[in-house]
Coordinates of N, CA, C and O in Angstrom, one line a residue:
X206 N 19.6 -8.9 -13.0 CA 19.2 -7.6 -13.3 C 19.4 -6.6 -12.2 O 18.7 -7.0 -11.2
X207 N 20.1 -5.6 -11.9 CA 20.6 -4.7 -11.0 C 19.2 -3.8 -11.5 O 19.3 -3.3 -12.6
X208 N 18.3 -3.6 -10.8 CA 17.3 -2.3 -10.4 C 17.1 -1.8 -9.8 O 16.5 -2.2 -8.8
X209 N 17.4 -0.2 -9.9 CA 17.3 1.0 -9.1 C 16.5 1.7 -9.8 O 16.8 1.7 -11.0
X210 N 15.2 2.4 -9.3 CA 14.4 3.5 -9.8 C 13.8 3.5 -11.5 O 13.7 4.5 -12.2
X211 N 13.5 2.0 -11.9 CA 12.9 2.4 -12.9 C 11.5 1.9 -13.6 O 11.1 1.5 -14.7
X212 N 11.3 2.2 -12.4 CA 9.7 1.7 -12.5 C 8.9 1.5 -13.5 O 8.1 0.6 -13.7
X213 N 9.2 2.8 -14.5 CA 8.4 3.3 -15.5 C 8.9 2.4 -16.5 O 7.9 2.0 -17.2
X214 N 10.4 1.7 -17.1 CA 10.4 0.7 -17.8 C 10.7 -0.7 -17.1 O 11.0 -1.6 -17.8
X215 N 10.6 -0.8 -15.9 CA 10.9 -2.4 -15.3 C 9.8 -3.3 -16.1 O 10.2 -4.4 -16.7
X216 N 8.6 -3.0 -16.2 CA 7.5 -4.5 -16.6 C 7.8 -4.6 -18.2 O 7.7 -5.7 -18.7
X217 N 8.1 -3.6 -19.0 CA 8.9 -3.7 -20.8 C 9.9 -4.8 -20.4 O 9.7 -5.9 -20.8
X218 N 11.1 -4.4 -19.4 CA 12.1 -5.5 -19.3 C 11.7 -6.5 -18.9 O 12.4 -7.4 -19.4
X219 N 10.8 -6.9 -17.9 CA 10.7 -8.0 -17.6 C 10.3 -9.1 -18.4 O 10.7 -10.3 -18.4
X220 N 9.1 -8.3 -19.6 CA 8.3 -9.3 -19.9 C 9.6 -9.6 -21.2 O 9.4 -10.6 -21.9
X221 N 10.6 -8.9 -21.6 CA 11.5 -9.1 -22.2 C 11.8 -10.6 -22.3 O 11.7 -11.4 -23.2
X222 N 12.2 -10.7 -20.7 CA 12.9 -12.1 -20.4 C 12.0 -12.7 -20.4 O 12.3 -13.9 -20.8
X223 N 10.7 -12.4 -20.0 CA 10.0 -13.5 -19.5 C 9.3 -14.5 -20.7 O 8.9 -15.6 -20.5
X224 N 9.3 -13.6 -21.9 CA 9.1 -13.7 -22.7 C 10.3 -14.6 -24.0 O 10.1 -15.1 -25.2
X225 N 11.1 -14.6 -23.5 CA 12.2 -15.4 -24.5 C 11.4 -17.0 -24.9 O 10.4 -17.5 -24.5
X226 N 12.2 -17.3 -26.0 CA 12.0 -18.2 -26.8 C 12.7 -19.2 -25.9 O 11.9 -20.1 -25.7
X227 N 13.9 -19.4 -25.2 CA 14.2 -20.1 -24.4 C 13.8 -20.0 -23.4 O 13.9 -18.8 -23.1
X228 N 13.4 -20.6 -22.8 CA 12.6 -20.6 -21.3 C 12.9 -21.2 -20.3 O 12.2 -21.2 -19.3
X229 N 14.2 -21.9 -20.3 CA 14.8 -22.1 -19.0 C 15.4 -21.4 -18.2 O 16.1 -22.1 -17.5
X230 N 15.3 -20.4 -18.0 CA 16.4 -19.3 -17.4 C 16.0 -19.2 -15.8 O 15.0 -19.6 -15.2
X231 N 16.8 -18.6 -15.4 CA 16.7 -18.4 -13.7 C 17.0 -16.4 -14.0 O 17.9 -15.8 -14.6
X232 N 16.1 -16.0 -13.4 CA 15.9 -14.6 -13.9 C 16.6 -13.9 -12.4 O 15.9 -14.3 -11.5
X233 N 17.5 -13.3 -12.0 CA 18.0 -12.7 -10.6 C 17.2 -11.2 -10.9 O 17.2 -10.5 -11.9
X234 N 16.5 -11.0 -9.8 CA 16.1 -9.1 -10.0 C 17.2 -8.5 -8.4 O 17.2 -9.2 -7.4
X235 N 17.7 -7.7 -8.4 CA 18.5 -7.4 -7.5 C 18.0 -6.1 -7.6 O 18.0 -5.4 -8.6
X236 N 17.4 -5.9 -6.4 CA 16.6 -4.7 -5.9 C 17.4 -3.4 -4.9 O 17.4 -3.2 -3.6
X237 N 18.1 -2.9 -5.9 CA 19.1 -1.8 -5.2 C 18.7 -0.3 -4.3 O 19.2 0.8 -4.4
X238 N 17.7 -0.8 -3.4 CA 16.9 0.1 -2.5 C 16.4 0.9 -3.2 O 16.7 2.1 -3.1
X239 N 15.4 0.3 -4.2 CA 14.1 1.3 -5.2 C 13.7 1.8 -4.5 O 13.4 1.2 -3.5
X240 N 13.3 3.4 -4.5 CA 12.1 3.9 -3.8 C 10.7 4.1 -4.6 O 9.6 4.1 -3.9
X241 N 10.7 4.1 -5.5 CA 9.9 4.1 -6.7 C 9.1 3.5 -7.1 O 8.4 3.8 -8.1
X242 N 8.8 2.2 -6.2 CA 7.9 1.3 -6.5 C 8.3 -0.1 -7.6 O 7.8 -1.0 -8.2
X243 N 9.0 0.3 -7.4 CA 10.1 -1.0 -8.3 C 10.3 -2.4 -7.7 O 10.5 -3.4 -8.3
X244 N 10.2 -2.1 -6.4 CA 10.2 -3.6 -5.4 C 8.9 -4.4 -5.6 O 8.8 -5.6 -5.5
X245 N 7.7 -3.4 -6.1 CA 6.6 -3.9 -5.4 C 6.1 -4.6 -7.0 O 5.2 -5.4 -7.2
X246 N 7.0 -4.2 -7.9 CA 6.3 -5.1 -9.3 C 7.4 -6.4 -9.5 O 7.1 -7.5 -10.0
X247 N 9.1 -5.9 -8.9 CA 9.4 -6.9 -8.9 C 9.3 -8.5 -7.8 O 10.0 -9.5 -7.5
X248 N 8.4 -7.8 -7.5 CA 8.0 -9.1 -5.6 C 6.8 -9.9 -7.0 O 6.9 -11.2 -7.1
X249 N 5.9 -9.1 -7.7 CA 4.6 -9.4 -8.4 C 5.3 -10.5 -9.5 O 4.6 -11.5 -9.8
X250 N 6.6 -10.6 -10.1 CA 6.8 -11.4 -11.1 C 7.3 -12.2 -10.2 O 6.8 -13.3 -10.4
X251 N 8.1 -12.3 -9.0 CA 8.7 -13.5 -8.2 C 6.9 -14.3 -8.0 O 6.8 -15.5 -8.1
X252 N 6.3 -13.8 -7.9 CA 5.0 -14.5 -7.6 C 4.5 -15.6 -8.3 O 4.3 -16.8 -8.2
X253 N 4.6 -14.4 -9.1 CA 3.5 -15.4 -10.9 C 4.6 -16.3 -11.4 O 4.2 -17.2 -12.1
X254 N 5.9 -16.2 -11.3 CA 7.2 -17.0 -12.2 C 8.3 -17.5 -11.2 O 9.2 -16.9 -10.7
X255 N 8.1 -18.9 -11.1 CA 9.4 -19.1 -10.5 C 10.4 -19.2 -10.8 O 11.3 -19.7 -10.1
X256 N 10.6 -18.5 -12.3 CA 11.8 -18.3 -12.8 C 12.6 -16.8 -12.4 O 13.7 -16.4 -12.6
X257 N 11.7 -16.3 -11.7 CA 12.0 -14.6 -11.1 C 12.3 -14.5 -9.8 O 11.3 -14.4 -9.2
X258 N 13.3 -14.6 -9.2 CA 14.1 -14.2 -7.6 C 14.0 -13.0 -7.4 O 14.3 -12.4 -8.4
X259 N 13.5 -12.1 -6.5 CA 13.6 -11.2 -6.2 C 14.8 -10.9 -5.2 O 14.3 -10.9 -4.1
X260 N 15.8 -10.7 -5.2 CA 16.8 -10.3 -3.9 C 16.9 -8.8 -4.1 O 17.0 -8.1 -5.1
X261 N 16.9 -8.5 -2.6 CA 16.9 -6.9 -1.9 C 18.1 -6.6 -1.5 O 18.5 -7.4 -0.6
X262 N 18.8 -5.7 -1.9 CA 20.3 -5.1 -0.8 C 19.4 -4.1 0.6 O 18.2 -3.8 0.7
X263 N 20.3 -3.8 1.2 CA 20.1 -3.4 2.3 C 20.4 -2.0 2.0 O 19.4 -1.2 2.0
X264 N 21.5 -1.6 1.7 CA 22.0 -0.4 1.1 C 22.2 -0.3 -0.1 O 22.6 -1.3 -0.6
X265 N 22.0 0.9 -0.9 CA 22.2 1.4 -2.2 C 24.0 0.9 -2.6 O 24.9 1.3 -2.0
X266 N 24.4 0.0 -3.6 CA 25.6 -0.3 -4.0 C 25.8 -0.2 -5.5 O 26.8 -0.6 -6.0
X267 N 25.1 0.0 -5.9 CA 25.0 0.6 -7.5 C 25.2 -0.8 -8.0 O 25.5 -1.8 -7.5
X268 N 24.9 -0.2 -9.8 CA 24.9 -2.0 -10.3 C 25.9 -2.8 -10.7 O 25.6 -3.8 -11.3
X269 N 27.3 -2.3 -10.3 CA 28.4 -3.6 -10.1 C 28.2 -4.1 -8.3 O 28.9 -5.1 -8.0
X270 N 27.6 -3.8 -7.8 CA 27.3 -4.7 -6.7 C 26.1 -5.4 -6.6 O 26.2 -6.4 -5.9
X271 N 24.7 -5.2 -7.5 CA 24.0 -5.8 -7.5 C 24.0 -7.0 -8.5 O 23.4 -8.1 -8.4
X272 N 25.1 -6.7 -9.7 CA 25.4 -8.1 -10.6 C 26.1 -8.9 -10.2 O 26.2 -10.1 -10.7
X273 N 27.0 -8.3 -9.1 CA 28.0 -9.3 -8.1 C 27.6 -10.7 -7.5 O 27.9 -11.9 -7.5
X274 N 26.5 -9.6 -6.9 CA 25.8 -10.7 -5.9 C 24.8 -11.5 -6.8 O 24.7 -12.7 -6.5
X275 N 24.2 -11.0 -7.8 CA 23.1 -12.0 -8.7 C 24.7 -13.3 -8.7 O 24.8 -14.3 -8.0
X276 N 25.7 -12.9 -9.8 CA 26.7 -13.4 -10.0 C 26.9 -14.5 -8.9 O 27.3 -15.5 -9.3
X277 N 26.8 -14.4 -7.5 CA 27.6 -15.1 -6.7 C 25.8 -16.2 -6.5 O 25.7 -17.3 -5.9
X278 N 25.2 -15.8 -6.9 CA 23.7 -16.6 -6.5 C 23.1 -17.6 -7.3 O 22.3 -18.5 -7.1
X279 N 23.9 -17.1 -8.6 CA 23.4 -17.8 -9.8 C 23.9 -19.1 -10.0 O 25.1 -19.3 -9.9
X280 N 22.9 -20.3 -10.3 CA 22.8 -21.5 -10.7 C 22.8 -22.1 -11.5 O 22.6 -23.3 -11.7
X281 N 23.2 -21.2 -12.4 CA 22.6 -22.0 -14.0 C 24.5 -21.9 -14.6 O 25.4 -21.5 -13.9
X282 N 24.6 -22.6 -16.2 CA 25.5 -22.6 -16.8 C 26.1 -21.3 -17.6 O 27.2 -21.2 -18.1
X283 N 25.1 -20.2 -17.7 CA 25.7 -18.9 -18.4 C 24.8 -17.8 -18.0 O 23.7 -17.8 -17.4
X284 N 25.4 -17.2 -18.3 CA 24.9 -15.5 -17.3 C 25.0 -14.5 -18.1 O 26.0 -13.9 -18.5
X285 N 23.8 -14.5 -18.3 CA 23.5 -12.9 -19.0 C 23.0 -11.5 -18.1 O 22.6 -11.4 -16.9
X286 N 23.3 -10.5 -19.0 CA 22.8 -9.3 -18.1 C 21.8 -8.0 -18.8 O 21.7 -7.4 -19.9
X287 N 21.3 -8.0 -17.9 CA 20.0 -6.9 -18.8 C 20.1 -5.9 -17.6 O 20.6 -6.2 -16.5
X288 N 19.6 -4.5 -17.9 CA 19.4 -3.9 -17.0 C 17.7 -3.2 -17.0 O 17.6 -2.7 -18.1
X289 N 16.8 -2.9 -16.4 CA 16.1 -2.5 -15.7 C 15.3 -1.7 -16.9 O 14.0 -1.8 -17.1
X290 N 16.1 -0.8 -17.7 CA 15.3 0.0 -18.6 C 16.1 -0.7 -19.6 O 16.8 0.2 -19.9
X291 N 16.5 -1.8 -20.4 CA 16.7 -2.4 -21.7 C 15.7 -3.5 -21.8 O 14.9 -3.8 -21.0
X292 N 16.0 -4.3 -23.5 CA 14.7 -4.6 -23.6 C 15.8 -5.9 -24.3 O 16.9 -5.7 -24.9
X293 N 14.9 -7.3 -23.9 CA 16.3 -8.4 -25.4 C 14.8 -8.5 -26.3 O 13.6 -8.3 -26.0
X294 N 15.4 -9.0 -27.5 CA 14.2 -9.5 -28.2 C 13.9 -10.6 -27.8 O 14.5 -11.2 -26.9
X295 N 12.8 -11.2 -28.4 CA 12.3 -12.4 -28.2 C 13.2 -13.9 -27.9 O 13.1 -14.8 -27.1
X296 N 14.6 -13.5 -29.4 CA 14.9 -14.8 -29.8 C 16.9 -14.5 -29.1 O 17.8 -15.2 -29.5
X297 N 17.1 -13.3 -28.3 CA 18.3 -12.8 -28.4 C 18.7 -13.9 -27.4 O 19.9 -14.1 -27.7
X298 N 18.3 -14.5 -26.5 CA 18.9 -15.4 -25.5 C 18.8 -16.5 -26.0 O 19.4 -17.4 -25.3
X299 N 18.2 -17.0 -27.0 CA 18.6 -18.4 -27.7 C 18.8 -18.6 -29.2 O 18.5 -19.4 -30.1
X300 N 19.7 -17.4 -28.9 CA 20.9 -17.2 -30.5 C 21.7 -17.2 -29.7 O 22.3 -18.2 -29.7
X301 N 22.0 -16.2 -28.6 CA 23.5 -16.6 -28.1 C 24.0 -17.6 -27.6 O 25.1 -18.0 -27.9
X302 N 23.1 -18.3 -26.9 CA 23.4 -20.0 -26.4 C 23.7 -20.6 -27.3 O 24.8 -21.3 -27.4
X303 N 22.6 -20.4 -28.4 CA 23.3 -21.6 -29.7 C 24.3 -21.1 -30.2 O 24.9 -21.9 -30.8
X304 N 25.0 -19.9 -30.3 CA 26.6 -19.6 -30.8 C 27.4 -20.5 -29.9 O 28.3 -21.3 -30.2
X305 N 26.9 -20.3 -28.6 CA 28.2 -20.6 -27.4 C 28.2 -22.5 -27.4 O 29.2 -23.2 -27.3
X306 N 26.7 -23.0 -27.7 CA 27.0 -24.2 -27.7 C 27.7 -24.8 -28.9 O 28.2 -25.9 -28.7
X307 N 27.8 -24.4 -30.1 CA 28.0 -24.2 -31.3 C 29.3 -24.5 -31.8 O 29.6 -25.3 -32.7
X308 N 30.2 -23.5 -31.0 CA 31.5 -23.1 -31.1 C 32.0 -23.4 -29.8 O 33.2 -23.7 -29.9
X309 N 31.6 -23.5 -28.9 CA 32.0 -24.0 -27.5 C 33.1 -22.9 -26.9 O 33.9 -23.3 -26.1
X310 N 33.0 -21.4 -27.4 CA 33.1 -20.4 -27.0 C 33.0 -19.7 -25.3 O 32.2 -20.3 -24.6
X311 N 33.5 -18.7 -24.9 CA 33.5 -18.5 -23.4 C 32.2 -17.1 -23.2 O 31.6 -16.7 -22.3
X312 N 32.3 -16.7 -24.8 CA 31.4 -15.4 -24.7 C 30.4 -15.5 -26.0 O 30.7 -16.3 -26.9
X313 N 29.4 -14.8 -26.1 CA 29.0 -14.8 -27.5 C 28.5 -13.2 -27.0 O 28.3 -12.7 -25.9
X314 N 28.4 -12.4 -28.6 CA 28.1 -10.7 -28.5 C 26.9 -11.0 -29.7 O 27.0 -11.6 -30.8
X315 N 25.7 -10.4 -29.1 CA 24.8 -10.0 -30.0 C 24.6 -8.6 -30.4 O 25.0 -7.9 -29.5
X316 N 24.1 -8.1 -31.2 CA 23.5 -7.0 -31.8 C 23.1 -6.2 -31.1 O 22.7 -6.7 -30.1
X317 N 22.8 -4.7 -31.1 CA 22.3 -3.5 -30.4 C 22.0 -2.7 -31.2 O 22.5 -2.0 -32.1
X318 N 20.8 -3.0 -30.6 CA 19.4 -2.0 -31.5 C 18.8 -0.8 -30.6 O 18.4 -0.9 -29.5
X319 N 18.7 0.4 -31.3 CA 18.3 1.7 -30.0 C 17.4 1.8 -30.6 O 17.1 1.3 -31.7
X320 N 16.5 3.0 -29.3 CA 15.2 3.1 -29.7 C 15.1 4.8 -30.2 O 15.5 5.7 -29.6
X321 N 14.6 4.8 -31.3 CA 14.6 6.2 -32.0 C 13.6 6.7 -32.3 O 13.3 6.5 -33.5
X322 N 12.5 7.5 -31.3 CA 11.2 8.0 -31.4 C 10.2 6.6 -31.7 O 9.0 6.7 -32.1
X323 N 10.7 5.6 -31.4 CA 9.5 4.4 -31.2 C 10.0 3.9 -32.9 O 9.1 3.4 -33.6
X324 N 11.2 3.9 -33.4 CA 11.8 2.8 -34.4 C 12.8 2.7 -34.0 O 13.5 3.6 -33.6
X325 N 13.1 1.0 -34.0 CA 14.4 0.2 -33.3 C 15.6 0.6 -35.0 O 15.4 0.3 -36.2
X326 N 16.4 1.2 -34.6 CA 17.6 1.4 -35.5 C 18.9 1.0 -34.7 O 19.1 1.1 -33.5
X327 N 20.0 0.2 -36.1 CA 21.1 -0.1 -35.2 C 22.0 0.5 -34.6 O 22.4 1.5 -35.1
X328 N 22.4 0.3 -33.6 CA 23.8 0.9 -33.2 C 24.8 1.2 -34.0 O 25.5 0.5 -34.7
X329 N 24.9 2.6 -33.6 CA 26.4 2.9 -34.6 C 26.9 2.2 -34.2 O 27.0 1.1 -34.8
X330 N 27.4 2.2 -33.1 CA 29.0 1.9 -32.5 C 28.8 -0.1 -33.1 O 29.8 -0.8 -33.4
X331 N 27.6 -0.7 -33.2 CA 27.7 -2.3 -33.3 C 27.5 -2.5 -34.8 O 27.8 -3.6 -35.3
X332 N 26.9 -1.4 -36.0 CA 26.5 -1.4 -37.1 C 27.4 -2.2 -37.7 O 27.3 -3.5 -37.8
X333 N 28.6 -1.6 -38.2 CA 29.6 -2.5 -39.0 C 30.3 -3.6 -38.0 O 30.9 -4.3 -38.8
X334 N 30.5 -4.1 -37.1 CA 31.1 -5.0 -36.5 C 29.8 -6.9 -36.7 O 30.0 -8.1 -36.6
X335 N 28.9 -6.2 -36.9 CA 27.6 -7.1 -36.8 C 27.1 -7.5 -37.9 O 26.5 -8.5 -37.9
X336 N 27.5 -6.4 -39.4 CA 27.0 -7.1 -40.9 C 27.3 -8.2 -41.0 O 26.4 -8.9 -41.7
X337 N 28.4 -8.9 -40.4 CA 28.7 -10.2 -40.6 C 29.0 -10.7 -39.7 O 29.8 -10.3 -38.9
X338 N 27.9 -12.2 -39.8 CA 28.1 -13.3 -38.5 C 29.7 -13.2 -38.5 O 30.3 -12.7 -39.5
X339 N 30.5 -13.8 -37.4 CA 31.4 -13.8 -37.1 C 31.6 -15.0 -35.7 O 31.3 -14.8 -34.5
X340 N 32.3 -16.2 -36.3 CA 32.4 -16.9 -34.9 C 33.5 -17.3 -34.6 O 34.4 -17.5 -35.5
X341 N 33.7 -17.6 -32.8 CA 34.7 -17.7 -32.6 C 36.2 -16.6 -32.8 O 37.4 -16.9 -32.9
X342 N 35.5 -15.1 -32.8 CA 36.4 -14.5 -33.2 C 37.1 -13.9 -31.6 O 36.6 -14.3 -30.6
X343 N 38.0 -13.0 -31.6 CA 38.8 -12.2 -30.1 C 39.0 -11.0 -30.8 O 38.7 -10.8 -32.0
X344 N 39.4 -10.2 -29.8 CA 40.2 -8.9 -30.3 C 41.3 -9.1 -30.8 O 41.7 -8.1 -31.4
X345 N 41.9 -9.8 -30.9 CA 43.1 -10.0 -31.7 C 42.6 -10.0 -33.3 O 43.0 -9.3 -34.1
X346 N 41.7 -11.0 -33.3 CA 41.4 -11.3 -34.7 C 40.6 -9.8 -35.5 O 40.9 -9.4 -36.6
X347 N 39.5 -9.1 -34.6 CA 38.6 -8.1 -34.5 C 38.7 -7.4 -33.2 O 37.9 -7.5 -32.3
X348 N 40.4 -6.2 -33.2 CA 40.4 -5.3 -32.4 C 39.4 -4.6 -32.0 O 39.1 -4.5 -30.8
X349 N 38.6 -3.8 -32.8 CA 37.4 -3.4 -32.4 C 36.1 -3.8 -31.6 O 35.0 -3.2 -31.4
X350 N 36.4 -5.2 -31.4 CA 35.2 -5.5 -30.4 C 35.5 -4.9 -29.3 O 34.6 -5.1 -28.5
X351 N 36.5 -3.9 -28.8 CA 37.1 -3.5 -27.6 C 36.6 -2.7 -27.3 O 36.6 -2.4 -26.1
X352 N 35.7 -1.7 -28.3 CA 34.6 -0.6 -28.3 C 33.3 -1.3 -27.8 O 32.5 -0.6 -27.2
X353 N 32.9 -2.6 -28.1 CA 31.8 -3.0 -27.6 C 32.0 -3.3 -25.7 O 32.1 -4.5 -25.2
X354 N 32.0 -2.4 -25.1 CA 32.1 -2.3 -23.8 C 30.8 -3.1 -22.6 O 30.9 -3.3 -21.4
X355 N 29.8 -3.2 -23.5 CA 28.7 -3.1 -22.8 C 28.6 -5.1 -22.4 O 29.2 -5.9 -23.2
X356 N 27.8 -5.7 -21.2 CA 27.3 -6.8 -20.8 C 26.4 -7.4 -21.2 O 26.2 -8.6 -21.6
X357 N 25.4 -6.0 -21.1 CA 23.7 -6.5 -21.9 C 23.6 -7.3 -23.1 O 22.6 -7.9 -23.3
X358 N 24.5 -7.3 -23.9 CA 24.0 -7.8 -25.7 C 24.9 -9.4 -25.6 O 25.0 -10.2 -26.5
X359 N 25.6 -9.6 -23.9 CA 26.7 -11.0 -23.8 C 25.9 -12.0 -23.5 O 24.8 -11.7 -22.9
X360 N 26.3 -13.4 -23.9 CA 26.0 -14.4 -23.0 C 27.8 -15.1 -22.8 O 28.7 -15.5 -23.5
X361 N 27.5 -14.8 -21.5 CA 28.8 -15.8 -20.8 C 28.7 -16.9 -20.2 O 27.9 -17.1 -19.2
X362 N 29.6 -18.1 -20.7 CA 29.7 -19.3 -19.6 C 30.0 -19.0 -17.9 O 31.0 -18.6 -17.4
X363 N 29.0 -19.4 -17.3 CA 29.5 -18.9 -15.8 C 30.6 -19.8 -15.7 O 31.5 -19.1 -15.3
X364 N 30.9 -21.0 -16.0 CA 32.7 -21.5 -15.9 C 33.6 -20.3 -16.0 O 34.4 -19.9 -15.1
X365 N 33.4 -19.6 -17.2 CA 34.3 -19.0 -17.5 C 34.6 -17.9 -16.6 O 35.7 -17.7 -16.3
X366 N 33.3 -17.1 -16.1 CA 33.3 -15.9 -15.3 C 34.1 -16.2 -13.9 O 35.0 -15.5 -13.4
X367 N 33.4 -17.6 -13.4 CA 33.9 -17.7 -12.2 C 35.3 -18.4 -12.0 O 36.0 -18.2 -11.0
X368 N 35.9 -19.2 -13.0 CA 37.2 -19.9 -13.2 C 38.1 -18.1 -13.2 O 38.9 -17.9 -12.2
X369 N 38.1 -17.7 -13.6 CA 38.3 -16.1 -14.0 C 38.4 -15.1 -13.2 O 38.9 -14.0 -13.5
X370 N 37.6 -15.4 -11.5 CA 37.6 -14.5 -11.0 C 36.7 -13.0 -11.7 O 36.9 -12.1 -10.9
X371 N 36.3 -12.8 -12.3 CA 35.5 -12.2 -13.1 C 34.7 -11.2 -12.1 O 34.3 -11.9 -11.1
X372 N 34.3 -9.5 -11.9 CA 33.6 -9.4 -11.2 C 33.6 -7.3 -11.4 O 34.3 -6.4 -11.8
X373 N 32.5 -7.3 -10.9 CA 32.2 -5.8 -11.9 C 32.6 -4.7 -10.6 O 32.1 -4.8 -9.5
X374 N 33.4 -3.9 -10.8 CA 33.8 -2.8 -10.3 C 32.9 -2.1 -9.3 O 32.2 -1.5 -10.1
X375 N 32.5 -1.8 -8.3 CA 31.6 -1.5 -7.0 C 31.9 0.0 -7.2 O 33.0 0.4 -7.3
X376 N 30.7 0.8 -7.2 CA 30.9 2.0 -6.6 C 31.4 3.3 -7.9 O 32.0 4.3 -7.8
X377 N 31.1 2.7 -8.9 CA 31.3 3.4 -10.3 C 30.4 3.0 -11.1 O 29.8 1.9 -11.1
X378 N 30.4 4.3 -12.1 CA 29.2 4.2 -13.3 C 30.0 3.1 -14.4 O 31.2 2.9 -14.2
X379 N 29.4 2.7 -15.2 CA 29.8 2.0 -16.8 C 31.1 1.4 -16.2 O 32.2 1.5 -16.7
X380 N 30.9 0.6 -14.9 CA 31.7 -0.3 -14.7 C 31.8 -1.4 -15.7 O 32.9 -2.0 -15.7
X381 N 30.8 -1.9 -16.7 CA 30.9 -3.0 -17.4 C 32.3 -3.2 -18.4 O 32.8 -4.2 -18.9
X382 N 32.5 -1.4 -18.5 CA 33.5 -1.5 -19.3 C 35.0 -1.9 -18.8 O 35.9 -2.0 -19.5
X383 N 34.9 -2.1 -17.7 CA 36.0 -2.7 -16.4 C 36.3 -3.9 -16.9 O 37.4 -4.2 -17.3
X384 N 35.5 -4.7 -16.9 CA 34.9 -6.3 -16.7 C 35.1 -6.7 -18.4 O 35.9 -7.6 -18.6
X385 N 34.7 -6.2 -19.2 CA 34.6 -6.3 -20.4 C 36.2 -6.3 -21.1 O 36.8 -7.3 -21.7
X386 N 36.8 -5.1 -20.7 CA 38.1 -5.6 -21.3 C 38.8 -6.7 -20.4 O 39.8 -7.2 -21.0
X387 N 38.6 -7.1 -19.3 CA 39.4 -8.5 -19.0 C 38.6 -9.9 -19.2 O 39.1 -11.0 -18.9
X388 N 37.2 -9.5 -19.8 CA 36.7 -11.0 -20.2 C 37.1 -10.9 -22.1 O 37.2 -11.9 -22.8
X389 N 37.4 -9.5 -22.6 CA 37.8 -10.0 -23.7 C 39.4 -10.4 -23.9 O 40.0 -11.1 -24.8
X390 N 39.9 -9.9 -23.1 CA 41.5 -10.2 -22.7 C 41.7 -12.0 -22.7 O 42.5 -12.7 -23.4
X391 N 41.0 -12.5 -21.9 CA 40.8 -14.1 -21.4 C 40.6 -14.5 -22.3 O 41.4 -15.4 -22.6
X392 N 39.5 -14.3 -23.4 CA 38.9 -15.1 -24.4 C 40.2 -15.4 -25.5 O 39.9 -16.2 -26.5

């Protein structure tokens, strides 16, 4: 999780993950020189959960540097990404595992749901791509996953990321969408 400045939704996100139905996870919080008070709740979960790392950058590198380094630190077999003010549901990290274990797939894409005056409605842009399960599919098969730009709703095989060279653009906004068209390129 790359966090800069967002104090006011960091403990929604946290308890997001913390909260999953799967519970093995290794949680990275990458603390992108918060001023905000954001260090000091995420030092409070590294405490209570040893599933929560807290790492600090030194300097401000925005969050293709902070998922880099989660990326280069991480231990586990697949790597997901959340950021700081999003929220997964309960069961969203153990639907995508079981697609990926399933199908033995490199990516799995879940659903996106916004928040609209305090009712979760779907995403346009994921509405029709999502009516129907779909496995094992690419942009070849469903060019339009190419619009699904975003990390947050992925789970990725770290084989895949790291066999791949895989690695998020430094020093730019909606870098995900960098990364995204050459992890759906590979798949």
């Amino acid at each position: 999780m790359p966090i800069y400045n967002v104090a006011p939704y960091l403990e929604i996100a946290l308890n997001s993950v913390a909260n999953q139905t799967h519970k093995n996870l290794e949680i990275l919080m990458v603390d992108d020189v918060s001023d905000d008070g954001s260090e000091v709740i995420m030092a409070a979960y590294a405490e209570k959960d040893p599933r929560f790392r807290h790492i600090r950058l030194t300097t401000n590198g925005g969050s293709g540097a902070a998922r880099n380094l989660a990326i280069a630190q991480a231990r586990g077999s697949y790597l997901g990404f959340l950021d700081g003010d999003d929220v997964f549901t309960p069961h969203a990290i153990a639907r995508l595992l079981t697609s990926l274990e399933a199908t033995g797939a490199d990516l799995a894409v879940g659903h996106v749901m916004r928040n609209r005056g305090g009712e979760l409605v779907s995403s346009r842009l994921h509405r029709e791509y999502f009516a129907t399960k779909r496995l094992r599919t690419s942009i070849v098969e469903l060019p339009e996953l190419v619009y699904d730009t975003t990390v947050w709703n992925k789970l990725f095989r770290t084989s895949f990321w790291r066999d791949n060279t895989l690695a998020f653009p430094e020093g730019v906004l909606y870098q995900d969408m960098v990364v995204m068209a050459d992890a759906y390129a590979l798949n």
